[in-house]
Every structure is written in structure tokens, then in C-alpha cells.
mmCIF file of C-alpha atoms and ligand atoms in Angstrom:
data_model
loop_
_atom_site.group_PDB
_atom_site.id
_atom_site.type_symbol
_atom_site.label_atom_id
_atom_site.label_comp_id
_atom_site.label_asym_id
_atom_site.label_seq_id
_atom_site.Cartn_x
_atom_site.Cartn_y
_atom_site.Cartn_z
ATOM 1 C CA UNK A 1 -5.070 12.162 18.206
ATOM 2 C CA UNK A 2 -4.157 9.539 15.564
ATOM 3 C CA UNK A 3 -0.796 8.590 13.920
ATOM 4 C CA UNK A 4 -1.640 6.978 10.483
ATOM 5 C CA UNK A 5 1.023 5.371 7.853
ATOM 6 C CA UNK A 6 2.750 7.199 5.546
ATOM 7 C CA UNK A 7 4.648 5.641 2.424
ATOM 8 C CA UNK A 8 6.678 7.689 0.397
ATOM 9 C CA UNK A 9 6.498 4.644 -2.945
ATOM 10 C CA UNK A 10 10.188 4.378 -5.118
ATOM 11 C CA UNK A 11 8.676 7.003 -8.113
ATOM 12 C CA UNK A 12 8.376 9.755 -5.240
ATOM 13 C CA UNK A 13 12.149 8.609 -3.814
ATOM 14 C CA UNK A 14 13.654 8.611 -7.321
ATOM 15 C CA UNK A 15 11.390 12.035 -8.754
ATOM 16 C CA UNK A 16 13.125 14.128 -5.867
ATOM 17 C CA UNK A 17 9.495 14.629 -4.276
ATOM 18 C CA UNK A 18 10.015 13.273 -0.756
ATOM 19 C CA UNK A 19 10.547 16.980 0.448
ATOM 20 C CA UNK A 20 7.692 18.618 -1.566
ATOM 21 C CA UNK A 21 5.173 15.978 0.034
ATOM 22 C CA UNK A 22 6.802 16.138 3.605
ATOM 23 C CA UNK A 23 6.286 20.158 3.433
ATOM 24 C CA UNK A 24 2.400 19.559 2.772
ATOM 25 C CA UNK A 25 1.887 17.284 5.286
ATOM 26 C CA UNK A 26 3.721 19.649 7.602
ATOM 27 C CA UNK A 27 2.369 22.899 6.367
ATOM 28 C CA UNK A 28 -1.232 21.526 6.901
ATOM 29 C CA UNK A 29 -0.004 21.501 11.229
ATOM 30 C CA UNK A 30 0.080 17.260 10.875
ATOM 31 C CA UNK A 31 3.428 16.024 12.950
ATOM 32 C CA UNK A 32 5.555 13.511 11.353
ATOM 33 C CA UNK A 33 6.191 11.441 13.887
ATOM 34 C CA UNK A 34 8.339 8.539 12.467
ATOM 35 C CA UNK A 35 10.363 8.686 9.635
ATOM 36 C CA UNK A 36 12.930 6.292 8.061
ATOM 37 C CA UNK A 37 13.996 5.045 4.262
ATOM 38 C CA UNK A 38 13.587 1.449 3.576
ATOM 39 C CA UNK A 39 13.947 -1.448 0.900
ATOM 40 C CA UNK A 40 10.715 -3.024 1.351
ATOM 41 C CA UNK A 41 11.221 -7.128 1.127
ATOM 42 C CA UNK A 42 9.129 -9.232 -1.530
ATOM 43 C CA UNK A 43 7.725 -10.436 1.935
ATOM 44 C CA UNK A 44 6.669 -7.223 3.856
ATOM 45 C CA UNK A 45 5.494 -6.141 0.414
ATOM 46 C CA UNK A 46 2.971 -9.382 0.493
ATOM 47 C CA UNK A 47 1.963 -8.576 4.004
ATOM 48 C CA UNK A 48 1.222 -5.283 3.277
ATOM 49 C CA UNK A 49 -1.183 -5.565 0.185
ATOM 50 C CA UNK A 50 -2.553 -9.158 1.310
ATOM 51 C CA UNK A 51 -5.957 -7.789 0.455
ATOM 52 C CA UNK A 52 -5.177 -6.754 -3.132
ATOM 53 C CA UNK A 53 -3.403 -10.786 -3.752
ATOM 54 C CA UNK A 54 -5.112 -12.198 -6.586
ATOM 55 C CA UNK A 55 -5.757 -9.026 -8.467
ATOM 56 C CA UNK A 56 -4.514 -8.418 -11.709
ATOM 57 C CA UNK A 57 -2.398 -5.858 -10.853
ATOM 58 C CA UNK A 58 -0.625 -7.304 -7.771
ATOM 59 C CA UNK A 59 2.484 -8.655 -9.055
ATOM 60 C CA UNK A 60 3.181 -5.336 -11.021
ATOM 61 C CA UNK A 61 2.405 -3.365 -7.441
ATOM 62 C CA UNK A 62 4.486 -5.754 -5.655
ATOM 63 C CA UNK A 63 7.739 -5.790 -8.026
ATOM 64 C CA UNK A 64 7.306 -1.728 -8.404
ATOM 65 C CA UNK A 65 7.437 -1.122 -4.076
ATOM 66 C CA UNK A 66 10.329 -3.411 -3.813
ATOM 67 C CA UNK A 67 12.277 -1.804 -6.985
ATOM 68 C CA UNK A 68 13.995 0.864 -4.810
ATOM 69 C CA UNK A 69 13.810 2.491 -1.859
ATOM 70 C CA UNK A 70 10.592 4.702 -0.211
ATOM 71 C CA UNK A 71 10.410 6.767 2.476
ATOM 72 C CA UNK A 72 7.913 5.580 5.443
ATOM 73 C CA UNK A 73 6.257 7.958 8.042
ATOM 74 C CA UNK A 74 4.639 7.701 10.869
ATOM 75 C CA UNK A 75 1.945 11.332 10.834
ATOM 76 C CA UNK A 76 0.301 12.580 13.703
ATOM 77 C CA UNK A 77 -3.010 14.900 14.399
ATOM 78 C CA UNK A 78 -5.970 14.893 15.192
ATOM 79 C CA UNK A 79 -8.269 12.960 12.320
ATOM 80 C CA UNK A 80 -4.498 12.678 10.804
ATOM 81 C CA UNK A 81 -6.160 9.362 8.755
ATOM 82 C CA UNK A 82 -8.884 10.721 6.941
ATOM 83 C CA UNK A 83 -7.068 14.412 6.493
ATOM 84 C CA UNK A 84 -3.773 12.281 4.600
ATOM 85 C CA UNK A 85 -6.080 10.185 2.517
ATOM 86 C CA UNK A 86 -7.879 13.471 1.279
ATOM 87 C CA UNK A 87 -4.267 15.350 0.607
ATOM 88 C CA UNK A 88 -3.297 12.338 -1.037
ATOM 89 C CA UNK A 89 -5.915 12.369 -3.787
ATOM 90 C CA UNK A 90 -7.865 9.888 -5.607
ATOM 91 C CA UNK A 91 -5.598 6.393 -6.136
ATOM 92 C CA UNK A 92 -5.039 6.837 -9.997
ATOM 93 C CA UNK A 93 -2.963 10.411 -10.974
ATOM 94 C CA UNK A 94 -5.165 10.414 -14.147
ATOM 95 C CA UNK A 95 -7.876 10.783 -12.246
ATOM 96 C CA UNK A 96 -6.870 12.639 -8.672
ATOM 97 C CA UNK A 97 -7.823 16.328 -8.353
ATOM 98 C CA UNK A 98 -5.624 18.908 -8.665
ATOM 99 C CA UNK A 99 -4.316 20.279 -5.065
ATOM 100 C CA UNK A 100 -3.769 16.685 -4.003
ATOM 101 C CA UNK A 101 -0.473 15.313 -4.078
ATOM 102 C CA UNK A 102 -1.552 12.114 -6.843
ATOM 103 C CA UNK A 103 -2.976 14.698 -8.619
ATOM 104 C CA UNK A 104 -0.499 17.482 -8.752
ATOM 105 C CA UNK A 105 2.666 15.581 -8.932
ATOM 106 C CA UNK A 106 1.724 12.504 -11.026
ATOM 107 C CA UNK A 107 0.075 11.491 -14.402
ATOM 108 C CA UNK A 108 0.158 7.904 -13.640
ATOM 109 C CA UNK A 109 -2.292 4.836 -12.268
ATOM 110 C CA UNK A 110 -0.167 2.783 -10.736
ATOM 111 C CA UNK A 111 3.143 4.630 -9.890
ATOM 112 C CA UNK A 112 0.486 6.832 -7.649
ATOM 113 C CA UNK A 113 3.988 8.617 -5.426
ATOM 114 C CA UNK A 114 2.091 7.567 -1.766
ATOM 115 C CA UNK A 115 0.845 5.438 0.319
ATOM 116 C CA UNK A 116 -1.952 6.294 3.435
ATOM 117 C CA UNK A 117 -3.907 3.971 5.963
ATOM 118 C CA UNK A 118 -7.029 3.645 4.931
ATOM 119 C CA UNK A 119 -8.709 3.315 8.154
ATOM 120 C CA UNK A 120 -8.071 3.020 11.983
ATOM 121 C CA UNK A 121 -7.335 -0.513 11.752
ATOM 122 C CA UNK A 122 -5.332 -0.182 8.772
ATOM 123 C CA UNK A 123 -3.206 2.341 10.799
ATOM 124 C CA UNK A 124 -2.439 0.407 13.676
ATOM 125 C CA UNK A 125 -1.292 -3.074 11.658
ATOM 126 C CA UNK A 126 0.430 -0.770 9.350
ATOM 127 C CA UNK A 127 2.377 1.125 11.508
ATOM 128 C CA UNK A 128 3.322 -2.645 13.691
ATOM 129 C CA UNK A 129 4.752 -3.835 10.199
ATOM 130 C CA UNK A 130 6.746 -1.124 9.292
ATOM 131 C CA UNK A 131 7.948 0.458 12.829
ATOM 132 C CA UNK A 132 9.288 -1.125 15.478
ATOM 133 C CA UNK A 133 8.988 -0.360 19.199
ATOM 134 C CA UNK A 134 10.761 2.921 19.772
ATOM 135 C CA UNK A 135 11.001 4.373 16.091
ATOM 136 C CA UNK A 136 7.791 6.515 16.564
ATOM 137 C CA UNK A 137 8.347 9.320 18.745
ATOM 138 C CA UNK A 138 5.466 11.461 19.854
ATOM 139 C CA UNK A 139 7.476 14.450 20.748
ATOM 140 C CA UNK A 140 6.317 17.575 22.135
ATOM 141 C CA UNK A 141 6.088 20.693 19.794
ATOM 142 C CA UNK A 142 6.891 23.888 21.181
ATOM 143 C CA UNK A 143 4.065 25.583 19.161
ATOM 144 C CA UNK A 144 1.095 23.113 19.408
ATOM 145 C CA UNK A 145 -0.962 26.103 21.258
ATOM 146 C CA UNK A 146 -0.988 27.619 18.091
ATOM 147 C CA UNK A 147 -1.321 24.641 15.826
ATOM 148 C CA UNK A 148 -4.687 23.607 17.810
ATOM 149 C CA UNK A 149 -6.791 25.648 19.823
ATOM 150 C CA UNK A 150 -5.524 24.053 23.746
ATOM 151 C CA UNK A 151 -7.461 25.984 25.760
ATOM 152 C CA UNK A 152 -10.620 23.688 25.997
ATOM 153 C CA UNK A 153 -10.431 19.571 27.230
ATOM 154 C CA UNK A 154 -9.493 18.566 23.299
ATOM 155 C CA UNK A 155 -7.212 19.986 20.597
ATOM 156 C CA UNK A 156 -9.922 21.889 18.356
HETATM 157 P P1 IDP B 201 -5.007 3.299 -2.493
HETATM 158 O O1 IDP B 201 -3.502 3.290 -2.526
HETATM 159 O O2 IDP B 201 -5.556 4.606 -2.976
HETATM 160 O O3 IDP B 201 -5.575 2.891 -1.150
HETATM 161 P P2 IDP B 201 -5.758 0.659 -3.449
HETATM 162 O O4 IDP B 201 -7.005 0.369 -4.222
HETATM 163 O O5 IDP B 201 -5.700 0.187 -2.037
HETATM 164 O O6 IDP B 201 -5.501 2.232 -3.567
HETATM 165 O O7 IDP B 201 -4.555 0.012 -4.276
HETATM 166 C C1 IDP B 201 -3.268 -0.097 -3.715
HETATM 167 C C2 IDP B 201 -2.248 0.323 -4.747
HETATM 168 O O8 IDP B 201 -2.278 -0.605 -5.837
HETATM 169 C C3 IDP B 201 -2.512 1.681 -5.398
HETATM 170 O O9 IDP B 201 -2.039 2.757 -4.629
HETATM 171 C C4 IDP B 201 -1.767 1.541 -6.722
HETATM 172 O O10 IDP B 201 -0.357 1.710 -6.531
HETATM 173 C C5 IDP B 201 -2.027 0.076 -7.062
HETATM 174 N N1 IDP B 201 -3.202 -0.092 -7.931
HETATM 175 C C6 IDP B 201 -4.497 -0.130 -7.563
HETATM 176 N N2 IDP B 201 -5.315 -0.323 -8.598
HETATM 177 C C7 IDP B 201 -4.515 -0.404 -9.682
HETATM 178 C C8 IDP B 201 -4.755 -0.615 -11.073
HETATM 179 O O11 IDP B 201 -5.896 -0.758 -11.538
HETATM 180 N N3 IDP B 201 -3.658 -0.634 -11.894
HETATM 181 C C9 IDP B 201 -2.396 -0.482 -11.406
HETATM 182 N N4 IDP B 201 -2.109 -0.310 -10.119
HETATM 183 C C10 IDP B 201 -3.154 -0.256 -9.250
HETATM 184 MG MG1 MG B 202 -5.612 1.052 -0.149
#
């Protein structure tokens, strides 16, 4: 199992979207496991995109994720990092395929609606900056046995 880091950006907040991207996540059997609204800080917005500092779209990125609120989740399953990247779509909207969420709900390259760890590591470091101890709750669902096959030693 793996929990990965969800970001609901301010264009998804402010479009109304939060509930049509929640259902896909949940309709595909992933568990969202955290879940809280935010105003993310000139300073937690640095943290988070340290890597893209420097580029010539960083300032832009940074003022646009602190311009409102988002939505941040915490999504659980099992390759839950890899299988949100893919719903998410390519990073620019003019370019994601249609059936992914950057390419069915936006037109645009860099209000792109979502955020998702990119990796393992990614996923851990994000999920210590935005959550702390206590806000993710890995709770049990009453009808896991017929989200993933249970019956062997690993959900299938
Ligand atoms: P990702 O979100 O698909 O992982 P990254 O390359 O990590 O894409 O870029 C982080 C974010 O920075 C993107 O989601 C997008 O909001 C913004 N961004 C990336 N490249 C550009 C660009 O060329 N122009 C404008 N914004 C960009
Ligand atoms: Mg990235």
C-alpha cells in the first residue's frame, strides 16, 4: 500500500471541481485518506517546488498556489503514486489526454487544477510538509474485500 500527495491547486478550488476530481479518485477504489483546505504560505510554497527555483516559471507557480485556497489529500492504494500521476494527465492541459483530469477539465499550462507525488520519496517529504502527525487516517473500509481481491497474502 502507498499514500501519495494530493493537491487540489486554487483554479480547481475556485472552478467548483474539487468534487468532480475527488469522485475519480474514489470511483477508481483509491482511499482518500487525509483531506483538509489550506492557504499555502509563500514559504511552504518554496519548500515545496525547491527543485523548480530558478526556472522561469517559478515565481508565476509560486504567486498562483498561494493566490487562494487548495484542497490537499492524502490517497491511499496499492501503486496509489503511479495510478494518480496517470489520472492526472500530462502537466500542461494543452497537451494532457483526454480521460485525465488536466486534460478533461483544463485548457491551460500552468493553471494545470492538481498536484501528485511524483515518486516514493516525493510522497513521503510531501505528505511530512503538508500533514501533520494525526491528520492522515488509514481507516478501515467496510468493503475493501471487494475493492481488492483479500483472499491471497497481498491486496491483488
Ligand atoms: P507536474 O506538476 O506534472 O509534476 P512539474 O514539471 O513538476 O509538473 O512542474 C510543477 C508545476 O509547475 C506544474 O504542475 C505547473 O503548474 C508548473 N509549470 C511547469 N512547467 C511550466 C511551464 O512551462 N509554464 C508554466 N507553468 C509550468
Ligand atoms: Mg512535479
Amino acid at each position: 500500500m502507498e499514500t501519495t500527495l494530493i493537491i487540489l491547486k486554487p483554479d480547481a478550488v475556485q472552478r467548483g471541481l474539487m468534487g468532480k476530481i475527488i469522485s475519480r479518485f474514489e470511483d477508481k477504489g483509491l482511499q482518500i485518506v487525509g483531506a483538509k483546505m489550506m492557504l499555502i504560505s509563500p514559504e511552504l510554497a518554496a519548500t515545496h517546488y525547491k527543485d523548480h527555483l530558478g526556472k522561469p516559471f517559478y515565481e508565476g507557480l509560486v504567486r498562483f498556489m498561494t493566490s487562494s485556497p487548495v484542497l490537499v489529500m492524502a490517497v491511499r492504494g496499492v501503486g496509489a503514486i503511479e495510478i494518480c500521476r496517470k489520472m492526472m494527465g500530462a502537466t500542461f492541459g494543452s497537451k494532457a489526454d483526454p480521460g485525465t483530469i488536466r486534460g478533461d477539465f483544463g485548457i491551460s499550462n500552468s493553471y494545470n487544477l492538481i498536484h501528485g507525488s511524483d515518486g516514493p520519496e516525493a510522497a513521503t517529504r510531501e505528505q511530512e510538509l503538508f500533514f501533520k502527525a494525526g491528520e492522515i487516517i488509514p481507516y478501515e473500509r467496510g468493503n475493501e474485500g471487494w475493492i481488492y481481491d483479500l483472499t491471497g497474502s497481498t491486496p491483488e
